[in-house]
XYZ file of C-alpha atoms in Angstrom:
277
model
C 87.126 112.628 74.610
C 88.587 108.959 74.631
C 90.851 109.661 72.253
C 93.157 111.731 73.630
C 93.488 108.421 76.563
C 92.959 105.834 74.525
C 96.460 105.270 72.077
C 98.647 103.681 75.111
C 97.559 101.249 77.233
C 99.633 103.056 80.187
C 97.398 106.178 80.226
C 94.554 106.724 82.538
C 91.618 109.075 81.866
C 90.271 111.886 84.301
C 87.788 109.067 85.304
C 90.673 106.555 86.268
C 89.814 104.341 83.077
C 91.998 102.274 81.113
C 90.241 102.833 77.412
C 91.835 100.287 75.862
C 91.168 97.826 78.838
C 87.060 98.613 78.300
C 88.104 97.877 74.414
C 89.303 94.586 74.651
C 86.061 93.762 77.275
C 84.158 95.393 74.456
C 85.261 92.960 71.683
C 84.823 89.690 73.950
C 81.443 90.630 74.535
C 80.223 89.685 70.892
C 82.312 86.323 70.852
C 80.747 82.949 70.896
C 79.290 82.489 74.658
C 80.794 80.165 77.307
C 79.130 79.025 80.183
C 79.921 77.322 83.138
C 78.562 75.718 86.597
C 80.314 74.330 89.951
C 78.191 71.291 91.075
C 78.931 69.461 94.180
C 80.855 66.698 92.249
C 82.117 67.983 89.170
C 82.149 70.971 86.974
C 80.396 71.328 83.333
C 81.669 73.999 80.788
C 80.235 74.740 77.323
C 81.263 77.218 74.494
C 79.529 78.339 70.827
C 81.914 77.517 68.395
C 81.814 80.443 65.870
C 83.752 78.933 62.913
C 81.880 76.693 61.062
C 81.463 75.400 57.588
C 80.716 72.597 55.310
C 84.845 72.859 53.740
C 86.593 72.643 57.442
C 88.431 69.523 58.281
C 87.557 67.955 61.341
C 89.022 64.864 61.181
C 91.231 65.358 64.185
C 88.477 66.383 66.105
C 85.951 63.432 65.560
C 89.287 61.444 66.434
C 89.427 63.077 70.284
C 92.303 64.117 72.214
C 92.813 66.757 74.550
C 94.537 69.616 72.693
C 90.529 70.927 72.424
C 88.016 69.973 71.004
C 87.465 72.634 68.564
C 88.441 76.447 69.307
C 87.095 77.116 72.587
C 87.432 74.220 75.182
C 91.287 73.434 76.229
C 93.225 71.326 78.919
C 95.393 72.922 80.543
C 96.598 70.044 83.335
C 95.579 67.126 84.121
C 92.902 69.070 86.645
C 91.909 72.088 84.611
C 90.507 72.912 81.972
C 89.420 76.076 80.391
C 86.612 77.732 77.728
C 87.666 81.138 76.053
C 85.957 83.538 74.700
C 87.676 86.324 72.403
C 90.411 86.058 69.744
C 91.347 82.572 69.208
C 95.148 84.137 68.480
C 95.571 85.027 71.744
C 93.904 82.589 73.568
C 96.106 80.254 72.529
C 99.194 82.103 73.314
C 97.475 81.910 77.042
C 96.781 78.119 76.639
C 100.684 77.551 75.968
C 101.380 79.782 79.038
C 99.187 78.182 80.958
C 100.216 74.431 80.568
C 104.380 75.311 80.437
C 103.440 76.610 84.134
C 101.427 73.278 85.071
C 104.428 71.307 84.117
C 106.887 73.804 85.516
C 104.761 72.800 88.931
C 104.286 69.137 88.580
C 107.756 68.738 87.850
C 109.720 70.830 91.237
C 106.762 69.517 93.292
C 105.497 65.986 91.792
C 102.025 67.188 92.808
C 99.588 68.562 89.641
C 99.358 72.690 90.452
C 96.732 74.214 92.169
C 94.044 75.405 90.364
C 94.156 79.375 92.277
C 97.895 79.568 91.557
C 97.596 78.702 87.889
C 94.483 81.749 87.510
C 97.035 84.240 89.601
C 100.024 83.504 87.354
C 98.383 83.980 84.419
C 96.493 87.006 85.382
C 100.289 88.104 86.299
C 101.154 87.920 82.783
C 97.923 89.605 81.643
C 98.146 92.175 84.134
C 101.496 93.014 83.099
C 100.229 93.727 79.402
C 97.874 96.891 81.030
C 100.955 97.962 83.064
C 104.404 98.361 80.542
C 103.903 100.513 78.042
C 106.371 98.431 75.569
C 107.674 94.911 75.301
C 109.227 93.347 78.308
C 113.138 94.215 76.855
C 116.320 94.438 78.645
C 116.972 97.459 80.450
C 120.689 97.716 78.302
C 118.148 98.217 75.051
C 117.802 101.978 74.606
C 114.578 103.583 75.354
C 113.997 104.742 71.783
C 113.378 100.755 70.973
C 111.258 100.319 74.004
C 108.913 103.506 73.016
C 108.406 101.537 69.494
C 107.708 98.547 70.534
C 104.268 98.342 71.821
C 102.174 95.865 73.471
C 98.077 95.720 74.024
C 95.862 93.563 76.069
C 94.812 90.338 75.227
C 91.375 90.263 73.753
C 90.261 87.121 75.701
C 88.721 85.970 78.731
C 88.857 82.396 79.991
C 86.352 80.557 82.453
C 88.636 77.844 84.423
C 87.120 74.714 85.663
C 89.450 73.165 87.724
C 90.250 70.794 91.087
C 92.801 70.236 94.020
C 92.996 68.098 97.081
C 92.336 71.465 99.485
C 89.527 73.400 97.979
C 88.115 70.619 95.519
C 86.280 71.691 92.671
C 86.683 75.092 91.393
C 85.114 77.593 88.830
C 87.345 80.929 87.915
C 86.529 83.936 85.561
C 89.639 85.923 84.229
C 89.516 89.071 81.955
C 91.910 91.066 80.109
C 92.724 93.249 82.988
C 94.392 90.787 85.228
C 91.143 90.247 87.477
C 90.120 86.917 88.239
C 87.285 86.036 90.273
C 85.499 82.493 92.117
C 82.086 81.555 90.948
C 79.471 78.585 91.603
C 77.997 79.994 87.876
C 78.907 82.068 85.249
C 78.926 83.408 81.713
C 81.365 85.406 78.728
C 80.681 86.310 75.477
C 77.735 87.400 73.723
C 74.304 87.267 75.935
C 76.215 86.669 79.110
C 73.679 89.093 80.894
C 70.694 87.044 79.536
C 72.712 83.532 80.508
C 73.401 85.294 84.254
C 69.715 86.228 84.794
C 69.039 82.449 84.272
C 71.695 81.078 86.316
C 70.560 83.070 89.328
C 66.506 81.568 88.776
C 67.619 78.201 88.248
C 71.021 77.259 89.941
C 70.728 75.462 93.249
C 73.731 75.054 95.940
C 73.283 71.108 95.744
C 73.459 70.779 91.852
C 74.847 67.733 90.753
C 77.209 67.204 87.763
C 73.929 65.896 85.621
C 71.604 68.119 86.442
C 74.222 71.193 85.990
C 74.205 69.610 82.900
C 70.891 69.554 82.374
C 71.052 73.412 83.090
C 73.859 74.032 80.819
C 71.556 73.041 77.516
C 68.775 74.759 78.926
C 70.622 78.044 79.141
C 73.178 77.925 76.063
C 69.677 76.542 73.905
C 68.556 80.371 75.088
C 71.418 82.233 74.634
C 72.976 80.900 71.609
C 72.607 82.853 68.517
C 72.049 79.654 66.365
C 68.310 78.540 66.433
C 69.673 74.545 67.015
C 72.135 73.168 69.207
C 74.418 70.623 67.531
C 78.419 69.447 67.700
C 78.502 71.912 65.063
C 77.838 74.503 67.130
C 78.777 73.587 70.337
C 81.006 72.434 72.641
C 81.001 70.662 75.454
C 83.582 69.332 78.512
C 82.880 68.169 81.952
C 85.518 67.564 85.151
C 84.618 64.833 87.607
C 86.575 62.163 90.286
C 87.215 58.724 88.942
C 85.610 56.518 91.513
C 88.020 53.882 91.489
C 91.089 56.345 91.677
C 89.644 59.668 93.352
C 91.856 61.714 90.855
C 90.325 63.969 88.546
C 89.449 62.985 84.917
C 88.508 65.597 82.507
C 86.117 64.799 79.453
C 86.106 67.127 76.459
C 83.574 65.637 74.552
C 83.418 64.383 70.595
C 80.982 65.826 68.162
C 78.934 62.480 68.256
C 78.900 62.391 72.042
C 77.641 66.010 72.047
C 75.018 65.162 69.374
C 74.213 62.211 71.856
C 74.057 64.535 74.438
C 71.307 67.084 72.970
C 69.406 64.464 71.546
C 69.001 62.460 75.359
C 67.518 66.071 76.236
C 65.390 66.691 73.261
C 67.268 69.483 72.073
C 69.205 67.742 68.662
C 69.017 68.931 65.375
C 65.788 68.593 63.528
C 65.655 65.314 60.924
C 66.279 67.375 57.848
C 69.537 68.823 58.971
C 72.590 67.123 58.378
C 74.394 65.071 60.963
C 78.048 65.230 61.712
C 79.424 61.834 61.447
């Protein structure tokens, strides 16, 4: 029956449902998993990297920087940052969206953007993509061209971890629909329903940045299809206030620091697998 809906993302079933929509949810669902919590004085995000391998280079990753640390974790301002889950194609199309209109912001205003405004104008362009049933062309261009030129949501949702001077520290989930939504903790990708049930036991109101690390680990060692956690594997980024400055300071974390990170919490690799140096 969904096929006679499902070959335009313009056309609504009997039910009011957007088939291709549910699609692109569909295919996010068995991505790499990204989790993240709000604490009182920071946020934490982590991500499974899918794409590993003995032959990849990673030189530019064990060197740092802030273009990501991998495939999953990106900054998108100075006071976001964001973990996606879904194809890494169009996630980064998203990424380049996302920090054009931080800079667009910062400079008309001077001020870094709010962390809401950049979720809703993003979610603008991804609503759009459920909305047009072509490319966004000229009105002169005849309608035959628009017809066969087709667009289809993007296959990616991103959690954003993010502050601003008025509502502090913020966590946002955004799907391929245009909906975005607040949370204090929350999980995409695969065994997000598994990493939800755990938040709910174990999350307190007055977490603080190292203890919502503390629960990060806990959950993503339960929910990650890999039977270790390592840089390999994962990764790893935290947003916190300089003390000194009281601006925010956003640390996507190095394989070694991550390896450093699991092995402080007993949850490493075992001594006969290789380390990542």
């Amino acid at each position: 029956m969904a096929r006679r809906y499902d070959s335009r993302t313009t056309i609504f079933s009997p039910e009011g449902r957007l088939y291709q929509i549910e699609y692109a949810m569909e295919a996010i669902s068995h991505a790499g998993t990204v989790l993240g919590v709000l604490a009182k004085d920071g946020v934490v995000l982590a991500a499974e990297k899918k794409v590993t391998g003995k032959l990849l280079d990673l030189s530019s990753v064990k060197e740092g920087g802030y273009g990501g640390s991998g495939e999953k974790i990106f900054l998108l301002n100075r006071n976001v940052i964001a973990g996606v889950a879904g194809f890494s194609a169009d996630a980064n199309s998203l990424i380049n969206y996302s920090r054009q209109s931080a800079q667009r912001h910062l400079f008309s205003y001077n001020e870094d953007i709010p962390v809401e405004q950049l979720v809703q104008r993003l979610c603008d362009l991804k609503q759009g993509y459920t909305q047009y049933g072509g490319a966004f062309i000229p009105l002169c261009v005849t309608s035959s061209l628009h017809m066969a030129t087709g667009l289809r949501p993007f296959g990616v949702s991103l959690l954003y971890a993010g502050y601003d001077p008025h509502y502090q520290f913020q966590l946002y989930h955004s799907d391929p629909s245009g909906n975005y939504s607040g949370w204090k903790a929350t999980c995409i990708g695969a065994n997000n329903g598994t990493a939800q049930s755990l938040l709910k036991q174990e999350y307190k109101e007055d977490i603080s940045v190292e203890d919502a690390i503390d629960l990060v680990i806990r959950v993503m060692s339960k929910t990650m299809d890999s039977t270790t956690l390592s840089s390999e594997k994962l990764e790893f980024a935290t947003l916190k206030l300089d003390e000194t400055t009281r601006q925010p300071v956003a640390k996507i974390y190095r394989p070694a620091d991550v390896d450093a990170l699991l092995a402080k919490q007993g949850i490493g690799k075992k001594d006969g697998d290789v380390e990542m140096k």
